[in-house]
Coordinates of C-alpha atoms and ligand atoms in Angstrom, one line a residue:
M154 CA -17.5 -1.9 2.2
K155 CA -18.1 -2.3 -1.7
V156 CA -16.8 -4.5 -3.3
I157 CA -16.2 -4.5 -7.2
V158 CA -16.1 -7.4 -9.5
T159 CA -13.7 -7.4 -12.6
N160 CA -12.8 -9.6 -15.2
S161 CA -9.3 -8.8 -14.9
Y162 CA -6.4 -7.9 -12.8
D163 CA -5.4 -5.7 -15.5
E164 CA -9.2 -4.3 -15.3
S165 CA -8.6 -3.5 -11.9
C166 CA -5.4 -1.7 -12.2
A167 CA -7.8 0.4 -15.3
V168 CA -10.5 1.2 -12.5
V169 CA -7.7 2.3 -9.9
A170 CA -5.4 4.2 -12.1
G171 CA -8.6 5.8 -13.8
M172 CA -10.0 6.8 -10.0
I173 CA -6.7 8.5 -9.0
R174 CA -6.6 10.0 -12.7
D175 CA -10.0 11.9 -12.1
L176 CA -9.2 12.5 -8.2
V177 CA -5.8 14.6 -9.2
N178 CA -7.7 16.3 -12.2
A179 CA -10.4 17.5 -9.5
K180 CA -7.8 18.0 -6.8
P181 CA -4.4 19.1 -8.5
N182 CA -3.0 19.0 -4.8
A183 CA -4.4 16.0 -4.1
K184 CA -3.0 13.1 -1.3
L185 CA -2.2 10.3 -1.9
G186 CA -1.5 7.3 -0.2
L187 CA 0.5 4.4 -1.7
A188 CA 1.3 0.9 -2.0
T189 CA 4.5 -1.3 -3.1
G190 CA 4.2 -4.9 -3.9
G191 CA 3.2 -6.8 -7.1
T192 CA -0.2 -5.6 -6.8
P193 CA 0.1 -2.1 -7.6
V194 CA 2.8 -2.1 -10.8
P195 CA 0.4 -2.1 -13.4
I196 CA -1.4 1.0 -11.7
Y197 CA 1.7 2.8 -11.7
Q198 CA 2.5 2.4 -15.2
K199 CA -0.8 3.1 -16.2
L200 CA -0.8 6.1 -14.6
A201 CA 2.8 6.8 -16.1
Q202 CA 1.5 6.5 -19.7
M203 CA -1.6 8.5 -18.2
N204 CA 0.8 11.2 -17.4
Q205 CA 3.2 11.3 -20.6
A206 CA 0.0 11.4 -22.4
G207 CA -1.0 14.7 -20.8
E208 CA -4.1 13.5 -18.9
V209 CA -3.0 13.7 -15.6
D210 CA -0.6 16.8 -13.7
F211 CA 0.9 15.3 -10.5
S212 CA 3.1 18.5 -9.9
Q213 CA 1.2 19.6 -7.2
V214 CA 0.2 16.1 -5.4
H215 CA 1.9 14.6 -2.4
T216 CA 2.3 11.3 -1.9
V217 CA 2.5 9.2 1.4
N218 CA 3.8 5.3 1.2
L219 CA 2.6 2.9 3.7
D220 CA 5.9 0.7 4.7
E221 CA 9.6 0.5 4.2
Y222 CA 12.3 -2.6 5.1
C223 CA 14.2 -1.6 8.2
G224 CA 17.7 -1.6 7.5
L225 CA 17.5 -1.3 3.6
P226 CA 18.5 2.3 2.0
G227 CA 16.8 3.5 -0.6
T228 CA 19.3 2.9 -2.8
H229 CA 18.7 -0.6 -2.7
E230 CA 17.0 -2.5 -5.2
Q231 CA 14.5 -3.9 -3.1
S232 CA 14.2 -0.8 -0.8
Y233 CA 10.5 0.5 -1.1
R234 CA 11.8 4.1 -1.9
Y235 CA 13.4 2.1 -4.8
F236 CA 10.6 0.3 -6.0
M237 CA 8.7 3.6 -5.7
N238 CA 11.4 5.8 -8.1
T239 CA 11.7 3.2 -10.4
H240 CA 7.4 2.4 -11.0
L241 CA 6.5 5.5 -10.8
F242 CA 8.0 8.8 -9.4
H243 CA 10.6 8.9 -12.2
K244 CA 8.1 8.5 -14.7
I245 CA 5.9 11.1 -13.6
N246 CA 6.0 14.8 -13.0
I247 CA 5.8 14.9 -9.4
N248 CA 8.5 17.1 -7.1
H249 CA 10.6 14.3 -5.6
A250 CA 10.8 16.5 -2.6
N251 CA 6.9 15.2 -1.8
T252 CA 7.0 11.8 -1.8
Y253 CA 7.2 10.1 1.6
V254 CA 8.4 6.8 2.2
P255 CA 9.5 5.9 6.0
N256 CA 13.3 5.5 7.0
G257 CA 14.6 2.5 6.7
T258 CA 18.2 3.1 7.7
E259 CA 17.2 4.9 10.9
P260 CA 18.3 2.5 13.5
D261 CA 16.2 3.5 16.3
A262 CA 12.7 2.5 15.8
E263 CA 11.3 5.1 18.3
K264 CA 12.7 7.6 16.1
A265 CA 11.6 6.5 12.7
C266 CA 8.3 6.1 14.1
Q267 CA 7.9 9.2 15.1
A268 CA 9.3 11.0 12.7
Y269 CA 6.9 9.2 10.4
N270 CA 4.2 10.4 12.4
E271 CA 4.7 14.0 12.5
L272 CA 5.1 14.1 8.9
L273 CA 2.1 12.0 8.4
H274 CA -0.3 14.5 11.2
K275 CA 1.7 17.2 8.8
I276 CA 0.3 16.1 5.6
G277 CA -3.0 15.0 6.7
P278 CA -5.2 12.3 5.9
A279 CA -4.7 10.6 2.1
D280 CA -7.8 11.6 -0.3
I281 CA -7.0 8.0 -1.9
Q282 CA -5.2 5.1 0.0
I283 CA -4.7 2.2 -2.7
L284 CA -4.0 -1.2 -0.5
G285 CA -2.5 -4.6 -1.5
L286 CA -3.6 -7.5 0.7
G287 CA -0.9 -10.2 2.2
H288 CA -1.6 -13.7 2.1
D289 CA -2.3 -13.2 6.0
G290 CA -4.3 -10.9 5.9
H291 CA -1.8 -7.9 6.6
I292 CA -2.5 -4.1 5.0
G293 CA 0.6 -2.5 5.1
F294 CA 2.9 -4.7 7.1
N295 CA 0.5 -4.3 10.1
E296 CA 0.7 -8.2 10.5
P297 CA -1.8 -10.5 12.5
S298 CA -1.6 -9.5 16.5
D299 CA -3.7 -9.1 19.2
H300 CA -4.6 -5.3 18.7
F301 CA -4.8 -3.1 16.1
E302 CA -1.7 -0.4 16.1
N303 CA -2.8 3.1 15.7
E304 CA 0.3 4.8 14.1
T305 CA 3.6 4.0 12.7
D306 CA 4.9 0.7 14.2
C307 CA 7.8 -1.4 13.8
V308 CA 6.8 -4.5 13.0
D309 CA 8.4 -8.2 12.6
L310 CA 7.2 -9.7 9.2
T311 CA 5.6 -13.0 9.8
E312 CA 7.0 -16.3 7.9
T313 CA 3.7 -16.0 5.5
T314 CA 5.1 -12.6 4.8
I315 CA 8.6 -13.4 4.7
Q316 CA 7.9 -16.6 2.4
A317 CA 5.4 -14.5 -0.3
N318 CA 8.3 -11.7 -0.4
K319 CA 11.1 -13.6 -1.1
R320 CA 10.7 -13.8 -4.5
F321 CA 11.5 -10.1 -4.8
F322 CA 14.8 -11.1 -3.2
D323 CA 18.2 -13.3 -4.3
S324 CA 17.6 -15.5 -1.2
E325 CA 15.2 -16.2 1.7
K326 CA 17.8 -14.8 4.1
D327 CA 18.1 -11.4 2.3
V328 CA 14.2 -10.6 3.5
P329 CA 14.5 -8.3 6.1
K330 CA 12.9 -9.3 9.3
Q331 CA 11.2 -6.2 10.4
A332 CA 9.8 -3.4 8.4
Y333 CA 8.5 0.4 9.5
T334 CA 4.5 0.4 8.8
M335 CA 2.0 3.1 8.8
G336 CA -0.4 2.0 11.3
I337 CA -3.8 0.8 10.9
G338 CA -5.6 4.1 12.7
T339 CA -3.8 6.2 10.2
I340 CA -5.2 3.9 7.5
M341 CA -8.8 3.8 8.5
R342 CA -8.3 8.5 8.8
C343 CA -7.9 8.3 5.0
R344 CA -10.7 9.7 3.1
K345 CA -10.8 6.9 0.4
I346 CA -9.5 3.3 0.4
L347 CA -9.0 1.2 -2.7
V348 CA -8.1 -2.2 -2.0
V349 CA -6.8 -4.2 -5.0
V350 CA -7.0 -8.1 -5.0
S351 CA -6.0 -10.7 -7.2
G352 CA -5.8 -14.0 -7.8
K353 CA -7.1 -17.5 -6.3
D354 CA -4.4 -17.9 -3.8
K355 CA -6.1 -14.4 -1.7
A356 CA -9.6 -16.1 -2.3
E357 CA -9.8 -17.6 1.2
I358 CA -8.2 -14.5 3.0
L359 CA -10.4 -11.6 0.8
K360 CA -13.2 -13.8 2.2
Q361 CA -12.2 -13.3 5.8
V362 CA -11.6 -9.6 5.2
I363 CA -15.0 -9.3 3.5
Q364 CA -17.5 -11.7 5.6
G365 CA -15.4 -12.8 8.3
P366 CA -15.6 -10.9 12.1
V367 CA -13.6 -7.7 12.3
T368 CA -10.5 -8.7 14.2
P369 CA -6.8 -7.6 14.5
E370 CA -6.0 -11.4 14.0
V371 CA -7.4 -10.7 10.4
P372 CA -6.1 -6.8 10.2
G373 CA -7.6 -5.8 7.1
S374 CA -11.1 -6.9 8.5
I375 CA -11.3 -3.5 9.8
L376 CA -12.0 -2.0 6.5
Q377 CA -15.4 -3.4 7.1
F378 CA -15.7 -0.4 9.4
H379 CA -14.2 2.6 6.7
P380 CA -16.9 4.8 5.4
D381 CA -15.4 4.7 2.1
C382 CA -13.7 1.4 1.5
M383 CA -14.0 -0.2 -2.2
I384 CA -12.5 -3.9 -2.9
I385 CA -11.7 -4.4 -6.3
A386 CA -11.2 -7.5 -7.4
D387 CA -10.6 -10.2 -9.9
E388 CA -13.4 -13.2 -10.0
A389 CA -10.4 -15.3 -9.0
A390 CA -10.0 -13.3 -5.4
L391 CA -13.3 -13.5 -5.1
S392 CA -14.1 -17.3 -5.9
E393 CA -14.4 -18.5 -2.1
M394 CA -17.6 -16.0 -1.6
A395 CA -20.7 -15.7 -3.7
V396 CA -21.0 -11.3 -3.8
Ligands
LIG65 C1 3.2 -2.9 0.2 C2 2.2 -3.6 1.5 C3 2.0 -4.9 1.3 C4 1.0 -5.3 0.2 C5 0.9 -6.8 0.1 C6 0.4 -7.4 -0.9 O1 3.5 -1.4 0.7 O2 2.2 -2.6 2.0 O3 0.7 -4.8 2.3 O4 0.5 -5.0 -0.4 O5 1.8 -7.6 1.0 O6 2.0 -7.5 -1.8 P1 1.4 -8.1 -3.4 O7 0.4 -7.1 -3.6 O8 3.2 -8.5 -3.4 O9 0.9 -9.3 -3.2

């Protein structure tokens, strides 16, 4: 695990956007693993600007997203498909048929997970996977548990996650209670993982992820075992530890 300390969240996002641009320029048909939530928004803004300035071409890129809320169609403003369309896919020259998000409207969880697994097997491991970090240590929506889930799973969101994500909804009761998420095993098979963490409110959990024991109770701690994982964090996020 390599830790990159930046002066600001914006600098962290610029570092990650630059790494993605360089990957796609070197490998035009790169596979990108993407995240949603607040953290990656400036990364996507920067990638859209780079694309519009002719610095990077996404026409042959494939993307796979980490997760989707159960029950939300892609037209719902809080679905992760809608998020990806508005923050990135509609702003770059990607072929929309090559962008994948789990199907939140499939009520049969087994079917939904199996379909996403088949797709992930077909596409193969992402060249770069972007991750944010939940306040409870989740990556994707792999919540604290007694085991690490290998492949796509239907999870119950924890109270901490529901509280953190209610800011995007009209009210807390509108936050879906379940999500489909890529498994920890799939995330660990990605070639390179970039975790962006910002702010003092993530400092305690980031310390556990980097320096604590590897345990499914802190799902992000498994990243200590990844051969090419970078944590890109501002000083506030690293304030609980000496780096
Ligand atoms: C989003 C995801 C989550 C978020 C995490 C942090 O696709 O998988 O793990 O990365 O909840 O969310 P923010 O960035 O909103 O703090």
